[in-house]
mmCIF file of C-alpha atoms and ligand atoms in Angstrom:
data_model
loop_
_atom_site.group_PDB
_atom_site.id
_atom_site.type_symbol
_atom_site.label_atom_id
_atom_site.label_comp_id
_atom_site.label_asym_id
_atom_site.label_seq_id
_atom_site.Cartn_x
_atom_site.Cartn_y
_atom_site.Cartn_z
ATOM 1 C CA MET L 1 4.276 96.433 -55.213
ATOM 2 C CA SER L 2 4.512 94.898 -51.529
ATOM 3 C CA LEU L 3 7.824 96.449 -50.790
ATOM 4 C CA ALA L 4 6.669 100.036 -51.871
ATOM 5 C CA GLY L 5 8.531 102.605 -49.911
ATOM 6 C CA LYS L 6 10.891 100.267 -48.136
ATOM 7 C CA SER L 7 14.785 100.937 -48.091
ATOM 8 C CA VAL L 8 16.641 97.679 -48.627
ATOM 9 C CA ILE L 9 20.500 97.146 -48.584
ATOM 10 C CA VAL L 10 21.577 94.326 -50.850
ATOM 11 C CA THR L 11 25.311 93.164 -50.837
ATOM 12 C CA GLY L 12 26.716 91.606 -53.697
ATOM 13 C CA ALA L 13 24.220 92.950 -56.101
ATOM 14 C CA GLY L 14 26.382 93.419 -59.150
ATOM 15 C CA SER L 15 26.031 89.851 -60.428
ATOM 16 C CA GLY L 16 24.387 86.614 -60.103
ATOM 17 C CA ILE L 17 21.787 85.882 -57.256
ATOM 18 C CA GLY L 18 22.325 89.366 -55.779
ATOM 19 C CA ALA L 19 21.311 91.142 -59.196
ATOM 20 C CA SER L 20 18.162 88.998 -59.306
ATOM 21 C CA ILE L 21 17.180 89.994 -55.632
ATOM 22 C CA ALA L 22 17.663 93.642 -56.536
ATOM 23 C CA GLU L 23 15.605 93.374 -59.701
ATOM 24 C CA ARG L 24 12.872 91.535 -57.931
ATOM 25 C CA ALA L 25 12.905 94.054 -55.040
ATOM 26 C CA ALA L 26 12.850 96.956 -57.384
ATOM 27 C CA ARG L 27 9.792 95.421 -59.172
ATOM 28 C CA SER L 28 8.083 95.181 -55.791
ATOM 29 C CA GLY L 29 8.563 98.905 -55.284
ATOM 30 C CA ALA L 30 11.707 98.931 -52.992
ATOM 31 C CA ARG L 31 14.326 101.629 -52.775
ATOM 32 C CA LEU L 32 17.772 99.888 -53.051
ATOM 33 C CA CYS L 33 21.153 100.623 -51.510
ATOM 34 C CA VAL L 34 23.403 98.026 -53.521
ATOM 35 C CA ALA L 35 27.016 97.207 -52.751
ATOM 36 C CA GLY L 36 29.922 95.461 -54.167
ATOM 37 C CA ARG L 37 33.509 95.798 -54.726
ATOM 38 C CA ARG L 38 33.181 96.729 -58.517
ATOM 39 C CA GLU L 39 31.280 99.796 -59.147
ATOM 40 C CA ALA L 40 30.774 99.218 -62.933
ATOM 41 C CA PRO L 41 28.208 96.264 -62.662
ATOM 42 C CA LEU L 42 26.301 98.136 -59.925
ATOM 43 C CA LYS L 43 25.812 101.224 -62.064
ATOM 44 C CA GLU L 44 24.704 98.997 -64.926
ATOM 45 C CA LEU L 45 22.087 97.453 -62.666
ATOM 46 C CA ALA L 46 20.932 100.894 -61.322
ATOM 47 C CA ALA L 47 20.430 102.046 -64.935
ATOM 48 C CA ARG L 48 18.128 99.134 -65.827
ATOM 49 C CA LEU L 49 16.106 99.368 -62.546
ATOM 50 C CA GLY L 50 13.052 101.777 -62.478
ATOM 51 C CA THR L 51 13.445 102.545 -58.771
ATOM 52 C CA PRO L 52 15.791 104.777 -56.893
ATOM 53 C CA VAL L 53 19.096 103.139 -56.353
ATOM 54 C CA GLU L 54 22.186 104.093 -54.270
ATOM 55 C CA VAL L 55 25.340 102.536 -55.390
ATOM 56 C CA VAL L 56 28.115 101.845 -52.963
ATOM 57 C CA ALA L 57 31.389 100.361 -54.207
ATOM 58 C CA VAL L 58 32.711 98.706 -50.880
ATOM 59 C CA ASP L 59 34.545 95.570 -49.882
ATOM 60 C CA VAL L 60 32.329 94.116 -47.256
ATOM 61 C CA ALA L 61 35.446 92.671 -45.625
ATOM 62 C CA ALA L 62 36.486 96.340 -44.610
ATOM 63 C CA ARG L 63 35.855 97.119 -40.934
ATOM 64 C CA ASP L 64 33.905 100.232 -41.806
ATOM 65 C CA ALA L 65 31.850 98.669 -44.623
ATOM 66 C CA GLY L 66 28.729 98.169 -42.473
ATOM 67 C CA GLU L 67 28.723 101.732 -41.247
ATOM 68 C CA ARG L 68 29.285 103.209 -44.828
ATOM 69 C CA LEU L 69 26.401 101.029 -46.215
ATOM 70 C CA VAL L 70 23.987 102.246 -43.596
ATOM 71 C CA ALA L 71 25.072 105.799 -43.826
ATOM 72 C CA ALA L 72 24.680 105.723 -47.632
ATOM 73 C CA ALA L 73 21.023 104.181 -47.265
ATOM 74 C CA MET L 74 20.165 106.850 -44.608
ATOM 75 C CA ASP L 75 21.468 109.816 -46.700
ATOM 76 C CA ARG L 76 19.674 108.777 -49.857
ATOM 77 C CA PHE L 77 16.401 107.364 -48.245
ATOM 78 C CA GLY L 78 16.271 108.384 -44.439
ATOM 79 C CA ARG L 79 15.647 104.918 -43.263
ATOM 80 C CA VAL L 80 16.611 100.993 -43.532
ATOM 81 C CA ASP L 81 13.876 98.570 -43.394
ATOM 82 C CA ALA L 82 15.623 95.380 -44.673
ATOM 83 C CA VAL L 83 19.191 94.107 -45.114
ATOM 84 C CA VAL L 84 20.023 91.185 -47.578
ATOM 85 C CA ASN L 85 23.505 89.745 -46.790
ATOM 86 C CA ASN L 86 24.070 88.219 -50.262
ATOM 87 C CA ALA L 87 27.807 88.997 -51.023
ATOM 88 C CA GLY L 88 29.692 85.751 -50.618
ATOM 89 C CA LEU L 89 32.989 84.050 -51.285
ATOM 90 C CA ALA L 90 33.618 80.512 -52.432
ATOM 91 C CA ARG L 91 37.054 78.891 -52.504
ATOM 92 C CA PHE L 92 36.751 75.126 -53.326
ATOM 93 C CA GLY L 93 39.374 72.576 -52.849
ATOM 94 C CA LYS L 94 40.499 69.651 -50.506
ATOM 95 C CA LEU L 95 41.737 70.679 -47.092
ATOM 96 C CA GLU L 96 45.324 69.807 -47.680
ATOM 97 C CA GLU L 97 45.477 71.692 -50.823
ATOM 98 C CA SER L 98 43.805 74.791 -49.559
ATOM 99 C CA ALA L 99 45.332 78.093 -48.249
ATOM 100 C CA ALA L 100 44.670 79.289 -44.650
ATOM 101 C CA GLU L 101 44.169 82.652 -46.231
ATOM 102 C CA ASP L 102 41.248 81.579 -48.139
ATOM 103 C CA PHE L 103 39.585 80.067 -45.080
ATOM 104 C CA ASP L 104 40.062 83.443 -43.281
ATOM 105 C CA ALA L 105 38.687 85.348 -46.194
ATOM 106 C CA MET L 106 35.549 83.120 -46.342
ATOM 107 C CA LEU L 107 34.797 83.618 -42.785
ATOM 108 C CA THR L 108 35.373 87.257 -43.048
ATOM 109 C CA VAL L 109 33.013 87.784 -46.136
ATOM 110 C CA ASN L 110 30.497 85.057 -45.326
ATOM 111 C CA VAL L 111 30.084 85.424 -41.589
ATOM 112 C CA ARG L 112 31.725 88.482 -40.042
ATOM 113 C CA ALA L 113 30.715 90.868 -42.706
ATOM 114 C CA PRO L 114 26.894 90.004 -42.430
ATOM 115 C CA ALA L 115 27.165 90.164 -38.667
ATOM 116 C CA GLU L 116 28.698 93.566 -38.841
ATOM 117 C CA LEU L 117 26.260 95.087 -41.206
ATOM 118 C CA ILE L 118 23.295 93.739 -38.984
ATOM 119 C CA ARG L 119 24.930 95.494 -36.060
ATOM 120 C CA CYS L 120 25.136 98.674 -37.853
ATOM 121 C CA ALA L 121 21.544 98.584 -39.265
ATOM 122 C CA LEU L 122 20.058 97.511 -35.962
ATOM 123 C CA PRO L 123 18.741 101.031 -34.699
ATOM 124 C CA GLN L 124 16.980 101.351 -38.046
ATOM 125 C CA LEU L 125 15.706 97.812 -38.315
ATOM 126 C CA ARG L 126 14.262 98.044 -34.753
ATOM 127 C CA ALA L 127 12.739 101.302 -35.422
ATOM 128 C CA HIS L 128 10.934 99.876 -38.525
ATOM 129 C CA GLN L 129 10.097 96.305 -37.418
ATOM 130 C CA GLY L 130 12.554 95.262 -40.140
ATOM 131 C CA ALA L 131 13.945 92.153 -41.577
ATOM 132 C CA VAL L 132 17.315 90.572 -42.409
ATOM 133 C CA VAL L 133 17.932 87.795 -45.020
ATOM 134 C CA ASN L 134 21.216 86.075 -45.220
ATOM 135 C CA VAL L 135 21.987 84.249 -48.414
ATOM 136 C CA SER L 136 23.606 81.033 -47.182
ATOM 137 C CA SER L 137 23.927 77.718 -49.076
ATOM 138 C CA VAL L 138 22.599 74.145 -48.911
ATOM 139 C CA GLY L 139 26.564 73.675 -48.383
ATOM 140 C CA GLY L 140 25.873 74.855 -44.635
ATOM 141 C CA VAL L 141 23.844 71.871 -43.874
ATOM 142 C CA LEU L 142 25.268 69.108 -46.244
ATOM 143 C CA SER L 143 28.506 67.317 -45.951
ATOM 144 C CA MET L 144 30.877 69.070 -48.445
ATOM 145 C CA PRO L 145 33.947 66.994 -49.222
ATOM 146 C CA ALA L 146 36.665 69.328 -51.242
ATOM 147 C CA ARG L 147 34.444 72.276 -50.245
ATOM 148 C CA SER L 148 34.573 71.819 -46.368
ATOM 149 C CA ALA L 149 35.792 75.552 -45.591
ATOM 150 C CA TYR L 150 32.971 77.092 -47.605
ATOM 151 C CA GLY L 151 30.582 74.672 -46.077
ATOM 152 C CA ALA L 152 31.873 75.647 -42.527
ATOM 153 C CA SER L 153 31.463 79.220 -43.190
ATOM 154 C CA LYS L 154 27.960 78.842 -44.486
ATOM 155 C CA ALA L 155 26.991 76.550 -41.347
ATOM 156 C CA ALA L 156 28.261 79.504 -39.257
ATOM 157 C CA LEU L 157 26.038 81.915 -41.131
ATOM 158 C CA ASN L 158 23.219 79.539 -40.434
ATOM 159 C CA SER L 159 23.989 79.414 -36.638
ATOM 160 C CA LEU L 160 24.266 83.298 -36.514
ATOM 161 C CA THR L 161 20.929 83.502 -38.248
ATOM 162 C CA ARG L 162 19.209 81.191 -35.786
ATOM 163 C CA SER L 163 20.876 82.750 -32.774
ATOM 164 C CA LEU L 164 20.049 86.317 -33.712
ATOM 165 C CA ALA L 165 16.585 85.547 -34.376
ATOM 166 C CA ARG L 166 15.938 84.898 -30.736
ATOM 167 C CA GLU L 167 18.139 87.727 -29.659
ATOM 168 C CA LEU L 168 16.340 90.245 -31.964
ATOM 169 C CA ALA L 169 12.778 89.082 -31.647
ATOM 170 C CA PRO L 170 10.133 90.563 -31.636
ATOM 171 C CA ASP L 171 11.610 93.699 -33.188
ATOM 172 C CA VAL L 172 13.605 92.262 -36.038
ATOM 173 C CA ARG L 173 13.123 89.134 -38.083
ATOM 174 C CA ILE L 174 16.056 87.207 -39.366
ATOM 175 C CA ASN L 175 16.048 84.332 -41.819
ATOM 176 C CA ALA L 176 18.447 82.562 -44.231
ATOM 177 C CA VAL L 177 17.799 81.191 -47.554
ATOM 178 C CA LEU L 178 19.917 78.134 -48.643
ATOM 179 C CA PRO L 179 20.225 77.878 -52.530
ATOM 180 C CA GLY L 180 21.365 74.781 -54.168
ATOM 181 C CA PRO L 181 23.461 75.422 -57.468
ATOM 182 C CA VAL L 182 22.592 78.275 -59.536
ATOM 183 C CA ASP L 183 24.336 79.347 -62.611
ATOM 184 C CA THR L 184 26.458 82.385 -61.665
ATOM 185 C CA PRO L 185 30.064 83.760 -61.985
ATOM 186 C CA LEU L 186 30.723 82.164 -58.660
ATOM 187 C CA TRP L 187 31.378 78.818 -60.282
ATOM 188 C CA HIS L 188 34.193 80.318 -62.387
ATOM 189 C CA GLU L 189 35.819 82.123 -59.442
ATOM 190 C CA ALA L 190 35.984 79.243 -56.838
ATOM 191 C CA GLY L 191 39.496 78.159 -57.756
ATOM 192 C CA LEU L 192 38.861 75.026 -59.581
ATOM 193 C CA THR L 193 40.076 74.040 -63.108
ATOM 194 C CA GLU L 194 37.494 73.917 -65.884
ATOM 195 C CA ASN L 195 37.516 70.113 -65.757
ATOM 196 C CA GLU L 196 36.815 70.151 -62.120
ATOM 197 C CA THR L 197 34.075 72.651 -62.274
ATOM 198 C CA ASP L 198 32.467 70.568 -65.066
ATOM 199 C CA ALA L 199 32.766 67.542 -62.867
ATOM 200 C CA LEU L 200 31.211 69.202 -60.002
ATOM 201 C CA ARG L 201 28.399 70.646 -61.846
ATOM 202 C CA THR L 202 27.554 67.210 -63.245
ATOM 203 C CA SER L 203 27.589 65.644 -59.989
ATOM 204 C CA LEU L 204 25.397 68.330 -58.371
ATOM 205 C CA LEU L 205 22.816 67.975 -61.371
ATOM 206 C CA SER L 206 22.580 64.161 -60.640
ATOM 207 C CA ALA L 207 22.088 64.828 -56.939
ATOM 208 C CA THR L 208 19.373 67.439 -57.654
ATOM 209 C CA PRO L 209 15.860 65.841 -57.817
ATOM 210 C CA MET L 210 14.573 68.654 -60.070
ATOM 211 C CA GLY L 211 17.242 67.730 -62.436
ATOM 212 C CA ARG L 212 18.459 71.323 -63.301
ATOM 213 C CA PHE L 213 20.354 74.294 -61.963
ATOM 214 C CA GLY L 214 18.231 76.919 -60.298
ATOM 215 C CA ASP L 215 17.493 80.405 -61.611
ATOM 216 C CA GLY L 216 18.549 83.481 -59.614
ATOM 217 C CA ASP L 217 15.073 84.848 -59.614
ATOM 218 C CA GLU L 218 13.751 81.676 -58.087
ATOM 219 C CA VAL L 219 15.984 82.533 -55.069
ATOM 220 C CA ALA L 220 15.112 86.278 -55.294
ATOM 221 C CA ARG L 221 11.358 85.523 -55.036
ATOM 222 C CA LEU L 222 11.970 83.694 -51.687
ATOM 223 C CA VAL L 223 14.255 86.554 -50.319
ATOM 224 C CA CYS L 224 11.573 89.235 -51.178
ATOM 225 C CA PHE L 225 8.948 87.237 -49.393
ATOM 226 C CA LEU L 226 11.062 87.050 -46.267
ATOM 227 C CA ILE L 227 11.645 90.792 -46.498
ATOM 228 C CA ASP L 228 7.849 91.540 -46.708
ATOM 229 C CA PRO L 229 6.097 91.655 -43.312
ATOM 230 C CA GLU L 230 2.712 91.059 -44.962
ATOM 231 C CA GLN L 231 3.836 87.832 -46.306
ATOM 232 C CA SER L 232 6.178 86.505 -43.503
ATOM 233 C CA GLY L 233 5.557 88.434 -40.569
ATOM 234 C CA TRP L 234 5.674 85.435 -38.280
ATOM 235 C CA ILE L 235 8.569 83.792 -39.692
ATOM 236 C CA THR L 236 12.015 84.236 -38.050
ATOM 237 C CA GLY L 237 14.978 81.866 -37.568
ATOM 238 C CA ALA L 238 14.222 79.870 -40.561
ATOM 239 C CA LEU L 239 16.781 78.158 -42.860
ATOM 240 C CA MET L 240 14.872 77.760 -45.997
ATOM 241 C CA PRO L 241 16.358 75.607 -48.868
ATOM 242 C CA VAL L 242 15.493 76.720 -52.384
ATOM 243 C CA ASP L 243 17.448 73.847 -53.957
ATOM 244 C CA GLY L 244 15.494 71.851 -56.453
ATOM 245 C CA GLY L 245 15.173 69.019 -53.728
ATOM 246 C CA ARG L 246 18.912 68.705 -53.032
ATOM 247 C CA THR L 247 18.404 68.589 -49.301
ATOM 248 C CA ALA L 248 15.342 66.418 -49.516
HETATM 249 N N1 LIG H 301 25.608 80.035 -57.287
HETATM 250 C C1 LIG H 301 25.353 79.247 -56.483
HETATM 251 O O1 LIG H 301 25.220 78.106 -56.909
HETATM 252 C C2 LIG H 301 25.254 79.420 -54.881
HETATM 253 C C3 LIG H 301 24.712 78.444 -54.228
HETATM 254 C C4 LIG H 301 24.363 78.566 -52.809
HETATM 255 C C5 LIG H 301 24.470 79.907 -52.442
HETATM 256 N N2 LIG H 301 25.202 80.785 -53.079
HETATM 257 C C6 LIG H 301 25.500 82.001 -52.438
HETATM 258 O O2 LIG H 301 24.840 83.130 -53.258
HETATM 259 C C7 LIG H 301 25.453 84.349 -52.919
HETATM 260 C C8 LIG H 301 25.738 85.026 -54.104
HETATM 261 O O3 LIG H 301 26.667 84.355 -55.057
HETATM 262 P P1 LIG H 301 26.374 84.205 -56.563
HETATM 263 O O4 LIG H 301 26.190 82.829 -56.901
HETATM 264 O O5 LIG H 301 25.405 84.971 -56.995
HETATM 265 O O6 LIG H 301 27.824 84.651 -57.115
HETATM 266 P P2 LIG H 301 28.456 85.871 -57.754
HETATM 267 O O7 LIG H 301 27.711 86.040 -58.960
HETATM 268 O O8 LIG H 301 29.932 85.764 -57.732
HETATM 269 O O9 LIG H 301 27.989 87.050 -56.645
HETATM 270 C C9 LIG H 301 28.919 87.545 -55.585
HETATM 271 C C10 LIG H 301 28.756 88.900 -55.506
HETATM 272 O O10 LIG H 301 29.234 89.291 -54.247
HETATM 273 C C11 LIG H 301 30.226 90.390 -54.448
HETATM 274 N N3 LIG H 301 31.294 90.310 -53.599
HETATM 275 C C12 LIG H 301 32.149 89.264 -53.238
HETATM 276 N N4 LIG H 301 32.946 89.496 -52.401
HETATM 277 C C13 LIG H 301 32.786 90.796 -51.945
HETATM 278 C C14 LIG H 301 33.205 91.523 -51.031
HETATM 279 N N5 LIG H 301 34.330 91.289 -50.295
HETATM 280 N N6 LIG H 301 32.732 92.817 -50.779
HETATM 281 C C15 LIG H 301 31.687 93.142 -51.553
HETATM 282 N N7 LIG H 301 31.130 92.446 -52.542
HETATM 283 C C16 LIG H 301 31.525 91.143 -52.789
HETATM 284 C C17 LIG H 301 30.599 90.377 -55.980
HETATM 285 O O11 LIG H 301 30.845 91.511 -56.521
HETATM 286 P P3 LIG H 301 32.243 92.147 -56.633
HETATM 287 O O12 LIG H 301 33.230 91.144 -57.123
HETATM 288 O O13 LIG H 301 32.174 93.369 -57.353
HETATM 289 O O14 LIG H 301 32.736 92.509 -55.119
HETATM 290 C C18 LIG H 301 29.356 89.578 -56.619
HETATM 291 O O15 LIG H 301 28.627 90.449 -57.106
HETATM 292 C C19 LIG H 301 26.843 83.987 -52.103
HETATM 293 O O16 LIG H 301 26.640 84.254 -50.828
HETATM 294 C C20 LIG H 301 26.854 82.590 -52.448
HETATM 295 O O17 LIG H 301 27.612 81.985 -51.525
HETATM 296 C C21 LIG H 301 25.319 80.770 -54.447
#
C-alpha cells in the first residue's frame, strides 16, 4: 500500500493503459480522481476499484479542464499528491494525407492539456512534494514514418517533461514513461484501415526484441513507481521506455 492516502489524478482512465494505472494505483492505496470524455467507462472503473474514486467527465482539450479536475480532487480528497497525464490522441497517416486539424488536436491533447493540468495542480503538488508522470511514447524518440505528427507531439511532451523537471525541482518531480506497443482501443481509433493496422502491428512486433506487445499493467507498475517518493524520490526529468526493448 505504498500510495496509501495519496490523492492522484489520472486522465484517460476509462480504457487501456489509463485504466491499468488507476487499477494498480488503487491496489496501492491511492484515492483517485479519474477523467475522460465518456462517463460510463469511468463509472464502471470506479465500481470495480476498492478505493474512493471521483469521476470527472471532461475533455482535457477544454480550456477549463485542468481547473475542473483539480477542483474535483480538492472537493473530494482535500489535496493532490500526483498527476498522471495519460489521456492521448493518435492519428496515424502520411503527412500528405493528413489533416491539419488532426495535427492541432494531437498537440492540444498530448502537449497543451498536460501542461495546463500541471499548472493548475502546482500549488498542491508543491505543498505535498508531489509528482507528475506523463504517458508519452517511444514515438517521441524514434523516427516515425507515417506517424510523424503523433511522434512530434510525444517528442514535445518529452521536452516539456525535461524542462519542467528543472523548473519545478526540488519541490515537484516530473517524469515520462515511453511505452512501446500495448494492445488498447487506441489502435482501432488511429484512422488506419484494418489492413493498415494489421500491417503496422506485424512490423512493430518484429521490431520489438521481446517479441510481444506490452500489457497495460506493465506500464502501470512503472507509473506507480514514479509517483511513489519512497521508491523514486531522486528521479526527475527521466524519460523511461517500457517497450520490450524496442528502443534498445
Ligand atoms: N497503446 C499503445 O500502444 C501506446 C503506446 C505508446 C503510448 N501510448 C499512450 O498511452 C496513453 C493511453 O493510450 P491507450 O493506448 O491506453 O489508448 P486508449 O485506450 O484509447 O486510451 C486513451 C484514453 O484517453 C481518453 N481521452 C482521449 N482523448 C481525450 C480527451 N480529449 N479528453 C479526455 N480524455 C481523453 C479516452 O477516453 P474518452 O474517449 O472517454 O475521452 C481513453 O480512455 C496515450 O497517451 C497514448 O498516446 C499508447
